[in-house]
JSON list of C-alpha atoms and ligand atoms in Angstrom, two decimals:
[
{"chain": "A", "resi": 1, "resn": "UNK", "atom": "CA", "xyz": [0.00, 0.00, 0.00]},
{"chain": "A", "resi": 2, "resn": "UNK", "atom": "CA", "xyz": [3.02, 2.50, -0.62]},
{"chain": "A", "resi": 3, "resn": "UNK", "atom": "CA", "xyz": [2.18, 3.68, -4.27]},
{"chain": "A", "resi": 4, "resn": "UNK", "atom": "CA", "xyz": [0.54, 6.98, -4.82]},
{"chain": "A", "resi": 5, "resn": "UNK", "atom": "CA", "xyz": [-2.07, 7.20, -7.49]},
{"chain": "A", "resi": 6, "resn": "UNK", "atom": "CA", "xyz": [-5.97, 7.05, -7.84]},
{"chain": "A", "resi": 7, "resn": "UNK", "atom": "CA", "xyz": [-7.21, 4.55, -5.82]},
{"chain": "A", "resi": 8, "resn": "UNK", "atom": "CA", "xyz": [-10.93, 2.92, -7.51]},
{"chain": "A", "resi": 9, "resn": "UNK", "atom": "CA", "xyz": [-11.58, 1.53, -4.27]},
{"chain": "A", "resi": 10, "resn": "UNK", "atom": "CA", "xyz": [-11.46, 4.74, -2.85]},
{"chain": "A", "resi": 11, "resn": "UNK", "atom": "CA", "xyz": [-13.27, 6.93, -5.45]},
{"chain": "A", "resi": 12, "resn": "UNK", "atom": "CA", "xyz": [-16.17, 4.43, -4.56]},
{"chain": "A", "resi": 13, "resn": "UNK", "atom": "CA", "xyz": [-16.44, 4.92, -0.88]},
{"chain": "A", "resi": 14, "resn": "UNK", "atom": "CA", "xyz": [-15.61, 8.29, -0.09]},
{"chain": "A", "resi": 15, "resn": "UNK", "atom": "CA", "xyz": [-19.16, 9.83, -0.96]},
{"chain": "A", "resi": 16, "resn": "UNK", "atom": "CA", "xyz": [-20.94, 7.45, 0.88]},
{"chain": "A", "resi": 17, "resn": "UNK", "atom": "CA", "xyz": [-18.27, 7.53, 3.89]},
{"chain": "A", "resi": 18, "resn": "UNK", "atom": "CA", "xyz": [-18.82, 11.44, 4.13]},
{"chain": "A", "resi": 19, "resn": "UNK", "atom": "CA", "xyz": [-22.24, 11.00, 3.76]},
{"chain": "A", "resi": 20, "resn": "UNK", "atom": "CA", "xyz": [-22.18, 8.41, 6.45]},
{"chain": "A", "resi": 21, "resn": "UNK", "atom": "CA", "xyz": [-24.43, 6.39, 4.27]},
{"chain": "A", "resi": 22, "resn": "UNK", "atom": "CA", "xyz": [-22.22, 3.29, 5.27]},
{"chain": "A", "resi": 23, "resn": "UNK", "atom": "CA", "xyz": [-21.95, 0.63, 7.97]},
{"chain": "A", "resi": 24, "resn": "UNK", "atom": "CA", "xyz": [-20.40, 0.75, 11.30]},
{"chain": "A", "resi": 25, "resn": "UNK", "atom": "CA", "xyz": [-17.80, -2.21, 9.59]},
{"chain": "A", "resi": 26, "resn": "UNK", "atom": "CA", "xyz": [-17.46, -0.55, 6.36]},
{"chain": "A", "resi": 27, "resn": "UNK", "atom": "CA", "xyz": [-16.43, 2.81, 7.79]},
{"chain": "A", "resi": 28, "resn": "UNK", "atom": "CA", "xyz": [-13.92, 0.95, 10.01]},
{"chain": "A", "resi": 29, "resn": "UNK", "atom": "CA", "xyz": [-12.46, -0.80, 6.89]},
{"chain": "A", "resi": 30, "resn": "UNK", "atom": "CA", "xyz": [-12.36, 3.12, 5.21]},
{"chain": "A", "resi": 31, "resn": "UNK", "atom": "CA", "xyz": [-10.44, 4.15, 8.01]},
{"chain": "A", "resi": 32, "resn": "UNK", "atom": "CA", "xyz": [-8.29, 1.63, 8.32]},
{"chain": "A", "resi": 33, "resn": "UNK", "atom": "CA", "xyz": [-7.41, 1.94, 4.38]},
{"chain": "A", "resi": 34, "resn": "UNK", "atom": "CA", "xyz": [-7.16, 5.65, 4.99]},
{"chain": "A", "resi": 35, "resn": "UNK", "atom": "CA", "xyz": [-4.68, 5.21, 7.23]},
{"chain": "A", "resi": 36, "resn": "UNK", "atom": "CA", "xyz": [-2.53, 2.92, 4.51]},
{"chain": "A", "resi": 37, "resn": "UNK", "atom": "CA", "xyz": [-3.48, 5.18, 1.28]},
{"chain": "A", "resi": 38, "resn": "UNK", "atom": "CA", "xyz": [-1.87, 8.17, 1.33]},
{"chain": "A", "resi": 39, "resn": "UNK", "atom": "CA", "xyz": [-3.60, 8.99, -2.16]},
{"chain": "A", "resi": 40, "resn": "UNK", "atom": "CA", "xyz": [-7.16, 8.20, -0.62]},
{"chain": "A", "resi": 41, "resn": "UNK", "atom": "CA", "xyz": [-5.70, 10.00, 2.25]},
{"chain": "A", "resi": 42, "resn": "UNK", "atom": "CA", "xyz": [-4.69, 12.79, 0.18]},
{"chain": "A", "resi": 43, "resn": "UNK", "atom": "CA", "xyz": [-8.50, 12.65, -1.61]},
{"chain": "A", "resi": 44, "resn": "UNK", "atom": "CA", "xyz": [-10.05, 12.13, 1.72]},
{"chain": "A", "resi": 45, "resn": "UNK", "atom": "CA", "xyz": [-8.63, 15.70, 2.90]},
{"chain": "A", "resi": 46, "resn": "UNK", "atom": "CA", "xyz": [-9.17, 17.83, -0.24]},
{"chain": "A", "resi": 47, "resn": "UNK", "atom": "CA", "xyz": [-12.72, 16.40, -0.17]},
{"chain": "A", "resi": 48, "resn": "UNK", "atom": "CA", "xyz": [-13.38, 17.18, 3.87]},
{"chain": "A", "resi": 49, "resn": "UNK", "atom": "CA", "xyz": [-12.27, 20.90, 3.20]},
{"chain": "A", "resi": 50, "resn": "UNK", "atom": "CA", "xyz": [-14.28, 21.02, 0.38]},
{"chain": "A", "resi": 51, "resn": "UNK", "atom": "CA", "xyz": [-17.73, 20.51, 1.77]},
{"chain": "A", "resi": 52, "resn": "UNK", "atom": "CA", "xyz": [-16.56, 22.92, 4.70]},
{"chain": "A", "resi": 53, "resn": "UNK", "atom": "CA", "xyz": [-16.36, 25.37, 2.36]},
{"chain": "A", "resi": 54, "resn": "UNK", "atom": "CA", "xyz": [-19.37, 24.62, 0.28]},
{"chain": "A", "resi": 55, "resn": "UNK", "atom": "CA", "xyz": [-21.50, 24.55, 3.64]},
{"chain": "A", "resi": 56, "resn": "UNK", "atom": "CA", "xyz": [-19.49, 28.17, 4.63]},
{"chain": "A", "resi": 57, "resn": "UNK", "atom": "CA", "xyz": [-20.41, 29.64, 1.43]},
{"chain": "A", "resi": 58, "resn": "UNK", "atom": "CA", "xyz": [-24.26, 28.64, 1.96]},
{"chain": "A", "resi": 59, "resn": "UNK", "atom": "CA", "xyz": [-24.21, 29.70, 5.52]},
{"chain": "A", "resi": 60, "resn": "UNK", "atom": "CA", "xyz": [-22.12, 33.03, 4.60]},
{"chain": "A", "resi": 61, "resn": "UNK", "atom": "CA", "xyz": [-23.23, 33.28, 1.06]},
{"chain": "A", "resi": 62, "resn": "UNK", "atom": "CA", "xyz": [-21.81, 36.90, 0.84]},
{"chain": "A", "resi": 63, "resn": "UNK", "atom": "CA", "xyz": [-18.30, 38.21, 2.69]},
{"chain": "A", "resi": 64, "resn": "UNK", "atom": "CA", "xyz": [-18.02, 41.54, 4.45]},
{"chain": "A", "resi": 65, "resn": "UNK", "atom": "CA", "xyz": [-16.82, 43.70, 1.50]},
{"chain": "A", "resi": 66, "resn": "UNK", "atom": "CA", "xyz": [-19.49, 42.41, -0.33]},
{"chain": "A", "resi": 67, "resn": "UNK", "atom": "CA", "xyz": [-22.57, 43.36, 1.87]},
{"chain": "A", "resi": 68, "resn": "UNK", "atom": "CA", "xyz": [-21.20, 46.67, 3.09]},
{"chain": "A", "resi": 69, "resn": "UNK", "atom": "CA", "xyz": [-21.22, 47.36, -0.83]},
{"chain": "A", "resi": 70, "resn": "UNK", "atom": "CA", "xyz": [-24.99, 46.29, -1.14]},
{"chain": "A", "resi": 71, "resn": "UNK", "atom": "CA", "xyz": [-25.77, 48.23, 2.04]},
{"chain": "A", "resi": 72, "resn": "UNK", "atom": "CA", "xyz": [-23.67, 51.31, 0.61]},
{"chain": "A", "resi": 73, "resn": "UNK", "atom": "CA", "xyz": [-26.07, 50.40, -2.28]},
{"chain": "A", "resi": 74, "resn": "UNK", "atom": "CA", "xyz": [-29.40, 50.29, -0.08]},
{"chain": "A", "resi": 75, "resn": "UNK", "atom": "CA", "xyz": [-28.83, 53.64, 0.89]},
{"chain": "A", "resi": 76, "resn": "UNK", "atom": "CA", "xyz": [-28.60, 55.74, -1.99]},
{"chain": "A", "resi": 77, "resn": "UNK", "atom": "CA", "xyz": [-31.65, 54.32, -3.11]},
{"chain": "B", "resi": 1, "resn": "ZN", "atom": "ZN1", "xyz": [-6.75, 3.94, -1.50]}
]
C-alpha cells in the first residue's frame, strides 16, 4: 500500500463515507485503508475541506466587502 495514485476503491467509498451512508464495519475498513493510502488520504482531505467550504459559502453566502457594498447600495436608493 506504498504507491501513490488514484485509488478505484477509494473513489467508490468516499461519498458514501462522508455522507455516512455506510456501515459501522465498512467505515472501520475506510479508516483503516485511509490510514494505509496516502492517495485516498490525500483525496479524503481535499474532499473534507471542500464541503466545509461549500457549507461556509451557503451559511455566509456573501463576505463583508461584499454586503457593506450592497448596504452602501441600499442607501442611496
Ligand atoms: Zn486507497
Amino acid at each position: 500500500m506504498s504507491e501513490i495514485g488514484p485509488c478505484d476503491w477509494c473513489e467508490e467509498v468516499l461519498q458514501p463515507y462522508l455522507d455516512r451512508e455506510l456501515s459501522a464495519t465498512e467505515v472501520a475498513e475506510v479508516e483503516h485503508h485511509l490510514a494505509a493510502c496516502r492517495w485516498c488520504e490525500k483525496r479524503f482531505k481535499f474532499e473534507t475541506d471542500l464541503r466545509r467550504l461549500v457549507r461556509q459559502a451557503v451559511i455566509e453566502p456573501m463576505d463583508a466587502a461584499l454586503k457593506a457594498k450592497l448596504a452602501a447600495l441600499r442607501l442611496e436608493l
